[in-house]
CSV table of C-alpha atoms in Angstrom, one decimal:
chain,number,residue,atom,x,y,z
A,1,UNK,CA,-12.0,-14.1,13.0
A,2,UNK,CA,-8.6,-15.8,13.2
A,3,UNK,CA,-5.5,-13.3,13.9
A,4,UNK,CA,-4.0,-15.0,11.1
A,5,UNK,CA,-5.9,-13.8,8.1
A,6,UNK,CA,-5.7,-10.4,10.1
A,7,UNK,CA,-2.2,-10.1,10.1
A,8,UNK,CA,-2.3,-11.7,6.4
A,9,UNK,CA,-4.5,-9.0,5.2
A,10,UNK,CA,-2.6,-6.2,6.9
A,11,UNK,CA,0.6,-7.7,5.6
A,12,UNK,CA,-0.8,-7.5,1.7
A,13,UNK,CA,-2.0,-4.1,2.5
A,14,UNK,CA,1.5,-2.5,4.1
A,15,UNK,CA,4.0,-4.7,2.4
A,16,UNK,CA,4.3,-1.9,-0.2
A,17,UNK,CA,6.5,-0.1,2.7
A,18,UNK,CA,9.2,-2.0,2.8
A,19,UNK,CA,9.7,-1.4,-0.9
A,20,UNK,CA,9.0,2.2,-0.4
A,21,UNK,CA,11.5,2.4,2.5
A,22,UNK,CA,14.2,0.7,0.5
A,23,UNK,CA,14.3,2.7,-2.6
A,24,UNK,CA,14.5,5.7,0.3
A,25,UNK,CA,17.1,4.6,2.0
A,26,UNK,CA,19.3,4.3,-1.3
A,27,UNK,CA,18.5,7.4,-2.0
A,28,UNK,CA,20.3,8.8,0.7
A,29,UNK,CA,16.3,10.4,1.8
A,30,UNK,CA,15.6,10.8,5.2
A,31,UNK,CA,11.9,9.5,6.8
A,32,UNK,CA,11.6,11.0,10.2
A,33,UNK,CA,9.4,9.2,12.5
A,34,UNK,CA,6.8,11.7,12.6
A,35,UNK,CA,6.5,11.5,8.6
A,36,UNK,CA,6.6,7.5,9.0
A,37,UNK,CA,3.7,7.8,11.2
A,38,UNK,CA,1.5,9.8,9.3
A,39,UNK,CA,1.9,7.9,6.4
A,40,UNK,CA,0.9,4.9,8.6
A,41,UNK,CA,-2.3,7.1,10.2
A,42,UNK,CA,-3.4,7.5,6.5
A,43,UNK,CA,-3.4,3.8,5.8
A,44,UNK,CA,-5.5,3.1,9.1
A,45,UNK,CA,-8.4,6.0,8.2
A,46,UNK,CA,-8.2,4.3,4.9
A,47,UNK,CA,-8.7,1.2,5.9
A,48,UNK,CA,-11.2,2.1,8.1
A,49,UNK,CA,-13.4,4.2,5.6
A,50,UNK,CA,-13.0,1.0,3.4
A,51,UNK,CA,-14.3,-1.2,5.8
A,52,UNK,CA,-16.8,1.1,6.3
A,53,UNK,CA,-18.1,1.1,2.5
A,54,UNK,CA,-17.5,-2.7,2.2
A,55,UNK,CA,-20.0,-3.1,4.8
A,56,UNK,CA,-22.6,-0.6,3.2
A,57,UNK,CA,-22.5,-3.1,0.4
A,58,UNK,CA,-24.6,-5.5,2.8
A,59,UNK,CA,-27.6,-2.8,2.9
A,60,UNK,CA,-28.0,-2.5,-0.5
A,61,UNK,CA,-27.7,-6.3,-2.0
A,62,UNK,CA,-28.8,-9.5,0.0
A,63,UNK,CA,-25.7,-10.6,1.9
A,64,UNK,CA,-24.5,-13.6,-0.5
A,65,UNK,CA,-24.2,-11.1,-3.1
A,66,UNK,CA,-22.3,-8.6,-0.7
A,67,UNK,CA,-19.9,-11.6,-0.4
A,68,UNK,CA,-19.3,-12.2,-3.7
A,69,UNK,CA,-18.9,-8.6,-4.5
A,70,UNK,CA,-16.5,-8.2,-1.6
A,71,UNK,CA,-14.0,-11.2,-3.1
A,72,UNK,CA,-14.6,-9.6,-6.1
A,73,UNK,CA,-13.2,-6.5,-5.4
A,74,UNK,CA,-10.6,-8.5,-3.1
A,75,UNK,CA,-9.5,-9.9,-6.0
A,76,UNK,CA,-9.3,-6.8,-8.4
A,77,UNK,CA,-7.3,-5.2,-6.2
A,78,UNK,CA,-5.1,-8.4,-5.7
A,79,UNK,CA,-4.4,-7.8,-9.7
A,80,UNK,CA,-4.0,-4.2,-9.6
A,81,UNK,CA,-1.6,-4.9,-6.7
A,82,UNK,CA,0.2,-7.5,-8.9
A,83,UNK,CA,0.6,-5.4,-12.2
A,84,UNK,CA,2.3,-2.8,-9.9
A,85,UNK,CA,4.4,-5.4,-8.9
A,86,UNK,CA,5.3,-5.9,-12.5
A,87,UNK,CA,6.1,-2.1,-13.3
A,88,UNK,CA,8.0,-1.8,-10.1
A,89,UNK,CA,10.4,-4.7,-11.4
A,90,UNK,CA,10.4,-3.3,-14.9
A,91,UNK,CA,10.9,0.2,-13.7
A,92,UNK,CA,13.8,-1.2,-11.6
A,93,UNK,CA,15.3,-3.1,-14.6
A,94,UNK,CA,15.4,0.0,-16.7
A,95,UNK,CA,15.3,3.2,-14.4
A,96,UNK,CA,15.9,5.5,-17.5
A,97,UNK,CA,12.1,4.7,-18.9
A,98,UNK,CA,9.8,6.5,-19.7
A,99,UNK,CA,8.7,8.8,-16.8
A,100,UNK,CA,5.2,10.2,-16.3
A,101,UNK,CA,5.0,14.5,-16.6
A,102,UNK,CA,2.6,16.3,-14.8
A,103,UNK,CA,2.0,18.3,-17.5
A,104,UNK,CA,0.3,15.5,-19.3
A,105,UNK,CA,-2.5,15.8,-16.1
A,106,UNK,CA,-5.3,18.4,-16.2
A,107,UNK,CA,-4.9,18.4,-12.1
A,108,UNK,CA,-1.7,19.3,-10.9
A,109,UNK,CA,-2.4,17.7,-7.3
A,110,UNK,CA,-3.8,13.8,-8.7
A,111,UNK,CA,-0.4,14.4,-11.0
A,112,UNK,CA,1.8,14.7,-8.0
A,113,UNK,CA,0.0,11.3,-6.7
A,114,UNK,CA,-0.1,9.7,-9.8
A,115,UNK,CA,3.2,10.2,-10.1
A,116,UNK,CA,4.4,9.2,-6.6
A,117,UNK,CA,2.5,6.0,-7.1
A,118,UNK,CA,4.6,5.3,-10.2
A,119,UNK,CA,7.8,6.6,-8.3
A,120,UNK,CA,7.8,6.6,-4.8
A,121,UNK,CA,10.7,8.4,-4.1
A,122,UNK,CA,9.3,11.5,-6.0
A,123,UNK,CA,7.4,12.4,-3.0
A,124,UNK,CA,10.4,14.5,-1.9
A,125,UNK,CA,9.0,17.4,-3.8
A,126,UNK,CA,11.3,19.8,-2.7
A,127,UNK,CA,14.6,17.7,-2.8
A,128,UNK,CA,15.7,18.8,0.5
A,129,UNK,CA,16.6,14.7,0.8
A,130,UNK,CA,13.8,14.4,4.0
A,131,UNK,CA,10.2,13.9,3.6
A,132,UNK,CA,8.4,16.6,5.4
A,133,UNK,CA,4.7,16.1,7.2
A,134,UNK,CA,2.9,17.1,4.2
A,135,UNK,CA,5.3,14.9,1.5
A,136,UNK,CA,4.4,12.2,3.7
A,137,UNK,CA,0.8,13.0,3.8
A,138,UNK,CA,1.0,12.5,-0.2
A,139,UNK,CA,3.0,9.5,0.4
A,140,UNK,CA,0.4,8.0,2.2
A,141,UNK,CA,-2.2,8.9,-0.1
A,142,UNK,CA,-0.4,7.6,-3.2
A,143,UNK,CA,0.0,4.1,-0.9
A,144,UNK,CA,-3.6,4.3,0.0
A,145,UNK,CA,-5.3,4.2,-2.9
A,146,UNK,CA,-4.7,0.0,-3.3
A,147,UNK,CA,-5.5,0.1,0.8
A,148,UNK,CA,-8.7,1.3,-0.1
A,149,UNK,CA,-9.4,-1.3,-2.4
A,150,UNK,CA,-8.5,-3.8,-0.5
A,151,UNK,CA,-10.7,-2.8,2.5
A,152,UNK,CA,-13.6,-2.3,0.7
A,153,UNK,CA,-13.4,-6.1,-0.5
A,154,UNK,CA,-12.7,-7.3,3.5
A,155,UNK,CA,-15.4,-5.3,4.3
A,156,UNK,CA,-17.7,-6.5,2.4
A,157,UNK,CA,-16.9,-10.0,3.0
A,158,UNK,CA,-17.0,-10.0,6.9
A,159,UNK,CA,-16.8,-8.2,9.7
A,160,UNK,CA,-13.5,-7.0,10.8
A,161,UNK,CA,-12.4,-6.4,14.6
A,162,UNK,CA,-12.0,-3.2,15.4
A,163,UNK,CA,-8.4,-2.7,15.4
A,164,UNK,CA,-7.7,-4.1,12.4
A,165,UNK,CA,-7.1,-1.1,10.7
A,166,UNK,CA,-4.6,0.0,14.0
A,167,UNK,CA,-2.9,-3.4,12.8
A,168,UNK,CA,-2.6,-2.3,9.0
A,169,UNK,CA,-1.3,1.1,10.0
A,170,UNK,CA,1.3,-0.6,12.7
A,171,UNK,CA,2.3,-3.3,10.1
A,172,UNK,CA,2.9,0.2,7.5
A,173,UNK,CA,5.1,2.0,9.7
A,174,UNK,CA,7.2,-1.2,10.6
A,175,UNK,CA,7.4,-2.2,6.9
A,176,UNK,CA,8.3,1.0,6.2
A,177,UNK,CA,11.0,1.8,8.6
A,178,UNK,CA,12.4,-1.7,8.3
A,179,UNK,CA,12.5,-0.8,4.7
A,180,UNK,CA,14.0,2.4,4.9
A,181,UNK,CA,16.6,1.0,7.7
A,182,UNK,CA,17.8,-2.1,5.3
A,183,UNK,CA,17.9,0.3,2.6
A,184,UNK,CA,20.4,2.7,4.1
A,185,UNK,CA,22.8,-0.3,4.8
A,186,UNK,CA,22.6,-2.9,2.0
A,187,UNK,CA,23.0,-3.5,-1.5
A,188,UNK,CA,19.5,-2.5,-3.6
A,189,UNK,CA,19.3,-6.3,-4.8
A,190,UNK,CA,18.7,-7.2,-1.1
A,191,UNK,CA,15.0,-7.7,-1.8
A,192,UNK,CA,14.5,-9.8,-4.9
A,193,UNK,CA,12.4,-9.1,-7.7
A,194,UNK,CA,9.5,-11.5,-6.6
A,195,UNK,CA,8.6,-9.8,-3.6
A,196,UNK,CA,6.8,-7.0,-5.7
A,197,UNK,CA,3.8,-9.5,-6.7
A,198,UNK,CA,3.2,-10.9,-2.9
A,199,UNK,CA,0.9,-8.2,-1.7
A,200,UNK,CA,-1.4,-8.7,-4.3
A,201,UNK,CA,-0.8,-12.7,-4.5
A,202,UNK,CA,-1.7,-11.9,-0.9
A,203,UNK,CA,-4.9,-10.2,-1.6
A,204,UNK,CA,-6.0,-12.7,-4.3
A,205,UNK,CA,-5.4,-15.9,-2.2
A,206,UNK,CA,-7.4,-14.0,1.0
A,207,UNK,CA,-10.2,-13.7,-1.9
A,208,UNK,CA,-10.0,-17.5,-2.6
A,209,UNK,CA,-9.5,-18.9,0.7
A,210,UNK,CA,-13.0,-18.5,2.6
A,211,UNK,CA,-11.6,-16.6,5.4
């Protein structure tokens, strides 16, 4: 397995952090390291437990059928990844749209991730303007969900070294305190609206490639 498409698939998996970490460092929201590092520990278990499943795939269906299954799901995700791209970018465009209410959820707790997932910097619950250990633990959940996804697909396609999921959480903690450190210092039009589509143009061309 070539480091490359490693680091290409932990990239499409984290690169949602350095969004994240932007729109909190505009805020004014503080992400201690601790909080930064459990939300990354959450994307490695993920990731892990993906892998896991994607493999499981091979025992139930002969293995070109696991394959196909796995750039299947590679490439689902690489959509579902892309259309949140597009809401990011139209939520950006016009912030005073419509915003999703708990209420409208029968469970209160997949509302609070729902809604994080829609708007990242809600997961300062308390607005105390710092993300405590368990804001970050729903953080990470909310950013796992696609992780998941994504694993699941590389799972089932091949076998993954072992520290690949230490290389998703690493690259999740970097994008997200690069994001959160640019974020604090420069204008929110630093990262342009295209960026929001690479992780799951990412996800779609790792499908596509052969890796």
């Amino acid at each position: 397995m070539s480091f490359f498409f490693q680091l290409l698939l932990a990239t499409a998996i984290s690169l949602d952090g350095l969004g994240v970490g932007v729109t909190y460092g505009l805020k004014g929201t503080i992400i201690p390291w601790p909080s930064r590092l459990l939300v990354a520990m959450v994307s490695t278990i993920t990731v892990t437990l993906a892998f896991f499943f994607g493999g499981s795939l091979h025992w139930l269906f002969p293995p070109g059928v696991a394959v196909a299954l796995g750039r299947v799901i590679l490439v689902l995700a690489g959509i579902c990844l892309f259309f949140q791209g597009w809401l990011a970018v139209k939520n950006n465009a016009d912030p005073d749209g419509e915003k999703l209410q708990l209420a409208s959820l029968p469970l209160k707790s997949l509302g609070i991730v729902i809604l994080i997932m829609r708007q990242p910097a809600s997961a300062d619950l308390d607005r105390s303007g710092k993300i405590s250990a368990g804001e970050a633990l729903l953080l990470g959940l909310a950013l796992a969900t696609d992780a998941f996804g994504a694993g699941a697909g590389a799972g089932a396609v091949r076998d993954w070294p072992f520290y690949t999921p230490l290389l998703v959480g690493l690259c999740k903690f970097l994008f997200l305190s690069a994001g959160w450190g640019l974020g604090r210092r420069w204008a929110k039009n630093l990262l342009v609206p295209w960026i929001n589509y690479l992780p799951g143009l990412l996800l779609i061309l790792l499908a596509l490639t052969g890796f």
